[in-house]
Short mmCIF file of C-alpha atoms in Angstrom, two decimals:
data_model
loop_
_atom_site.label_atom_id
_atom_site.label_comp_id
_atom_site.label_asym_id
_atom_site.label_seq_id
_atom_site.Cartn_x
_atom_site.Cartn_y
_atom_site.Cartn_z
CA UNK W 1 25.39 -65.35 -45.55
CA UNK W 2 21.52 -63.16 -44.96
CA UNK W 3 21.31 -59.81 -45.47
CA UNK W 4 22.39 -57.30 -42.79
CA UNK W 5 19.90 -55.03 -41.72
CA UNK W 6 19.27 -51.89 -39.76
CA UNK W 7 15.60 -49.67 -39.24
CA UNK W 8 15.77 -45.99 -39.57
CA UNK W 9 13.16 -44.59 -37.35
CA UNK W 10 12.20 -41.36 -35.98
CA UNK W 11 11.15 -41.89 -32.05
CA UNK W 12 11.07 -39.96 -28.82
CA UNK W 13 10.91 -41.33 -25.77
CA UNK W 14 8.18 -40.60 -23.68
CA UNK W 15 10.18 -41.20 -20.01
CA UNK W 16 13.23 -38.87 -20.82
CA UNK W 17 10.74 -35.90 -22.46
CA UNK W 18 8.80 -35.86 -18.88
CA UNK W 19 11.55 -36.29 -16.93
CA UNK W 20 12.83 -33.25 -18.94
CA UNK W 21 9.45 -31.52 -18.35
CA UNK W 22 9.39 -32.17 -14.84
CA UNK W 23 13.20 -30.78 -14.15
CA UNK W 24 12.30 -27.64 -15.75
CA UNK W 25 9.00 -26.84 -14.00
CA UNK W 26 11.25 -27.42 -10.70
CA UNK W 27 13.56 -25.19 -12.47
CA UNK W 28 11.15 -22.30 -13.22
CA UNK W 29 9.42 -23.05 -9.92
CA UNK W 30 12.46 -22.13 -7.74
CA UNK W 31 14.48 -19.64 -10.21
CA UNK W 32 14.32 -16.20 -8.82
CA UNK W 33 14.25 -14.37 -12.68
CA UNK W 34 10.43 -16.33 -12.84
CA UNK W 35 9.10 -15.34 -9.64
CA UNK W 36 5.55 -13.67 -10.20
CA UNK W 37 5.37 -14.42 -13.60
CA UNK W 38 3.15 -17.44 -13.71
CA UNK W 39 5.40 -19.27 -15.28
CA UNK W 40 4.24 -23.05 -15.75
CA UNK W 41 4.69 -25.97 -18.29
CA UNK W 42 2.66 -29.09 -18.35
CA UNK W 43 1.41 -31.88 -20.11
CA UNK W 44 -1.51 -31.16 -22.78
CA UNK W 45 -2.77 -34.57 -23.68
CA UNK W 46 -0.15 -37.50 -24.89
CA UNK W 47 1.44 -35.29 -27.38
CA UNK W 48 1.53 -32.13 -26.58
CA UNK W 49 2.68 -29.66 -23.69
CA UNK W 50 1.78 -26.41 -22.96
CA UNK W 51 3.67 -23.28 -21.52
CA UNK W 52 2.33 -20.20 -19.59
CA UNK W 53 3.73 -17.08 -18.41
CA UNK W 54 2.38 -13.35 -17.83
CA UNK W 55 4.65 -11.89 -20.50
CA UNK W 56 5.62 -13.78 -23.86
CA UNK W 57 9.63 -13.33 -23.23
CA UNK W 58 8.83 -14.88 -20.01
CA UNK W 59 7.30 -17.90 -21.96
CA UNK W 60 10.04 -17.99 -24.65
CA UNK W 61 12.54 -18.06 -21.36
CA UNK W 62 10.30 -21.44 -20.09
CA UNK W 63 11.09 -23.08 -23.62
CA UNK W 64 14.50 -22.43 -23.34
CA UNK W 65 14.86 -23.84 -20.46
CA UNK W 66 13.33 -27.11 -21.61
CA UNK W 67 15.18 -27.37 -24.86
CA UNK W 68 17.72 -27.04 -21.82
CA UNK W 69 16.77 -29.78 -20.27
CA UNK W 70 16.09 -31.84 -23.28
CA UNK W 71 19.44 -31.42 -24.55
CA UNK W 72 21.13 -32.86 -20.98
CA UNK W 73 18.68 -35.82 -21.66
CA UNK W 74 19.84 -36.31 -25.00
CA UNK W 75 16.84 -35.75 -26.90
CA UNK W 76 16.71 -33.95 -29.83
CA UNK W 77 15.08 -30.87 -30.39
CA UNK W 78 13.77 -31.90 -33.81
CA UNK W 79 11.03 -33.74 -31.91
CA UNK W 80 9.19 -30.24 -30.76
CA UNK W 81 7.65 -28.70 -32.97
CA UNK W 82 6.44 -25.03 -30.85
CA UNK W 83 3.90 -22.73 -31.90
CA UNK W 84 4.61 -18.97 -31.63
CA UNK W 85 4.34 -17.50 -28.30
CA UNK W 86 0.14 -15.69 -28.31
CA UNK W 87 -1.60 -13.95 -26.08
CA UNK W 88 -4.23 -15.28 -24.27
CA UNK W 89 -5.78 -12.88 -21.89
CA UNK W 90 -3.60 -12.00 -19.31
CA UNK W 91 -1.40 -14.64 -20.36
CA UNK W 92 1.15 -15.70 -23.21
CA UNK W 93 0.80 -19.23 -23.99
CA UNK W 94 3.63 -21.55 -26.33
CA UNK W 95 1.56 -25.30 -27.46
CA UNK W 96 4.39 -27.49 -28.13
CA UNK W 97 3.25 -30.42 -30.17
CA UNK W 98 5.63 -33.62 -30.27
CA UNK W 99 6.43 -35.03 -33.51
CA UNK W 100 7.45 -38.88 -33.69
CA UNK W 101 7.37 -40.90 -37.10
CA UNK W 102 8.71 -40.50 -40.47
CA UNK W 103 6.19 -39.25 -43.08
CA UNK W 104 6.35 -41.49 -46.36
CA UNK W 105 7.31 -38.56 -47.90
CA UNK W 106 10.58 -38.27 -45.58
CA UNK W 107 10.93 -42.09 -46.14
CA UNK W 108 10.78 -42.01 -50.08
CA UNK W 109 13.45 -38.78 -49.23
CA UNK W 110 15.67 -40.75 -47.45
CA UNK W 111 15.47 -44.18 -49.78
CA UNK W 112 15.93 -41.83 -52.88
CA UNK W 113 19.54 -40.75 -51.02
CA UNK W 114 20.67 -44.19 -50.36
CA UNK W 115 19.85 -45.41 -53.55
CA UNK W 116 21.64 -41.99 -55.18
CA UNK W 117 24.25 -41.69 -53.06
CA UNK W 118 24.34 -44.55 -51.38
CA UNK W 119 27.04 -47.80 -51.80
CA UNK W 120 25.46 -50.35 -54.46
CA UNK W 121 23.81 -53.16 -53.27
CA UNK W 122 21.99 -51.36 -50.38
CA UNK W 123 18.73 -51.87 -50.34
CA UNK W 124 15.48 -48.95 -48.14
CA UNK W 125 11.87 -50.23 -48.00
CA UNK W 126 9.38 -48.27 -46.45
CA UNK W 127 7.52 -49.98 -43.30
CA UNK W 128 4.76 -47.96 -42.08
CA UNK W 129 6.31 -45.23 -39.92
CA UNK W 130 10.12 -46.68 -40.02
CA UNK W 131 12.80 -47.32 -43.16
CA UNK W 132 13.94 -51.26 -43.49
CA UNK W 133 17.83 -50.74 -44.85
CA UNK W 134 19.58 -54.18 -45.55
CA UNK W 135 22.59 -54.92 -48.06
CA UNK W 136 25.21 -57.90 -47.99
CA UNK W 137 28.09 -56.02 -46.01
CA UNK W 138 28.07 -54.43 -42.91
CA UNK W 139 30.45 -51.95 -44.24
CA UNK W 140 28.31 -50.90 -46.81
CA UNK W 141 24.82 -50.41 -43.87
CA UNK W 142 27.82 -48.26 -41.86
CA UNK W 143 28.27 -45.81 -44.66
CA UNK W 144 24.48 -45.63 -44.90
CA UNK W 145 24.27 -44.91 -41.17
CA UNK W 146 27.15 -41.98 -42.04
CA UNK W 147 25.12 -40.93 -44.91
CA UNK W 148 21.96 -40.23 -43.25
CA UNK W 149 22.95 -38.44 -40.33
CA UNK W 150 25.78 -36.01 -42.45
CA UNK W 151 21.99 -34.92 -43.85
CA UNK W 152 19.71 -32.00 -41.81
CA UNK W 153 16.20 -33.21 -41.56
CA UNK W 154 13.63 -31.49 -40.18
CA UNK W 155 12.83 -34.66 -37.67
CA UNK W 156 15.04 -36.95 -35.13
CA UNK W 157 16.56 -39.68 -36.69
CA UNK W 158 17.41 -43.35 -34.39
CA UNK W 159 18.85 -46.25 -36.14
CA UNK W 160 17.35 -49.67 -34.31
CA UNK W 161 17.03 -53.06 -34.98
CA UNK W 162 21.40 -53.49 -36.72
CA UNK W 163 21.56 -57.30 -37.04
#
């Protein structure tokens, strides 16, 4: 019998963050608490979005409001990676950058835990941006799986491609 295998990635997708994006600037757009402020958040480029209010706990409320949203969407909040809220003229502004990838130090990370910690016969190779995991039983890739996620990275972790 081949090797099982599964990819550990680290992905966002794209549709759920705007749809996210676009249910909290309807949000702030109608909620009474953000009248007059100037409140607004919108896309900055591919990767990045950008939120401005008049006062900076009025900007910190916007972000809360789309971790919010991200959460009902069932995104994780590892993916933004927001600035502190500055002043910029008569406005606060929060950048919010996107992250989506694993680093190859996060990858070596994560291979150096399955192969410590991990059942025997498992073995992680690093593919560009993703983590190939394959070993003989199924059982063993499942504990892997358990494994991983029982650990706090500082980025989203998906697990694709289980054959």
């Amino acid at each position: 019998m081949a090797d099982s295998s599964f990819d550990i990635v680290s992905k966002l997708d794209r549709q759920e963050v705007d749809n996210a994006l676009s249910q909290a600037a309807r949000e702030i757009a109608t909620r009474f608490d953000f009248k007059g402020t100037g409140a607004s958040i919108e896309w900055k480029g591919e990767k990045a979005i950008e939120i401005t209010a008049s006062a900076e706990d009025r900007a910190s409320a916007v972000l809360s409001v789309f971790q919010d949203k991200l959460i009902k969407r069932n995104q994780s909040l590892k993916i933004l990676d927001a600035s502190e809220p500055r002043q910029s003229g008569q406005v606060a502004k929060i950048d919010i950058s996107l992250k989506e990838g694993i680093t190859s130090e996060d990858a070596k990370r994560i291979s150096k835990l399955i192969r410590d910690e991990g059942p025997k016969g498992v073995k992680a190779q690093v593919q560009g941006e993703e983590l190939r995991v394959s070993s003989k039983k199924r059982d063993d890739l499942q504990a892997v799986q358990q494994l991983v996620k029982s650990q706090d990275y500082d980025f989203a972790v998906q697990f694709t491609n289980y054959r």
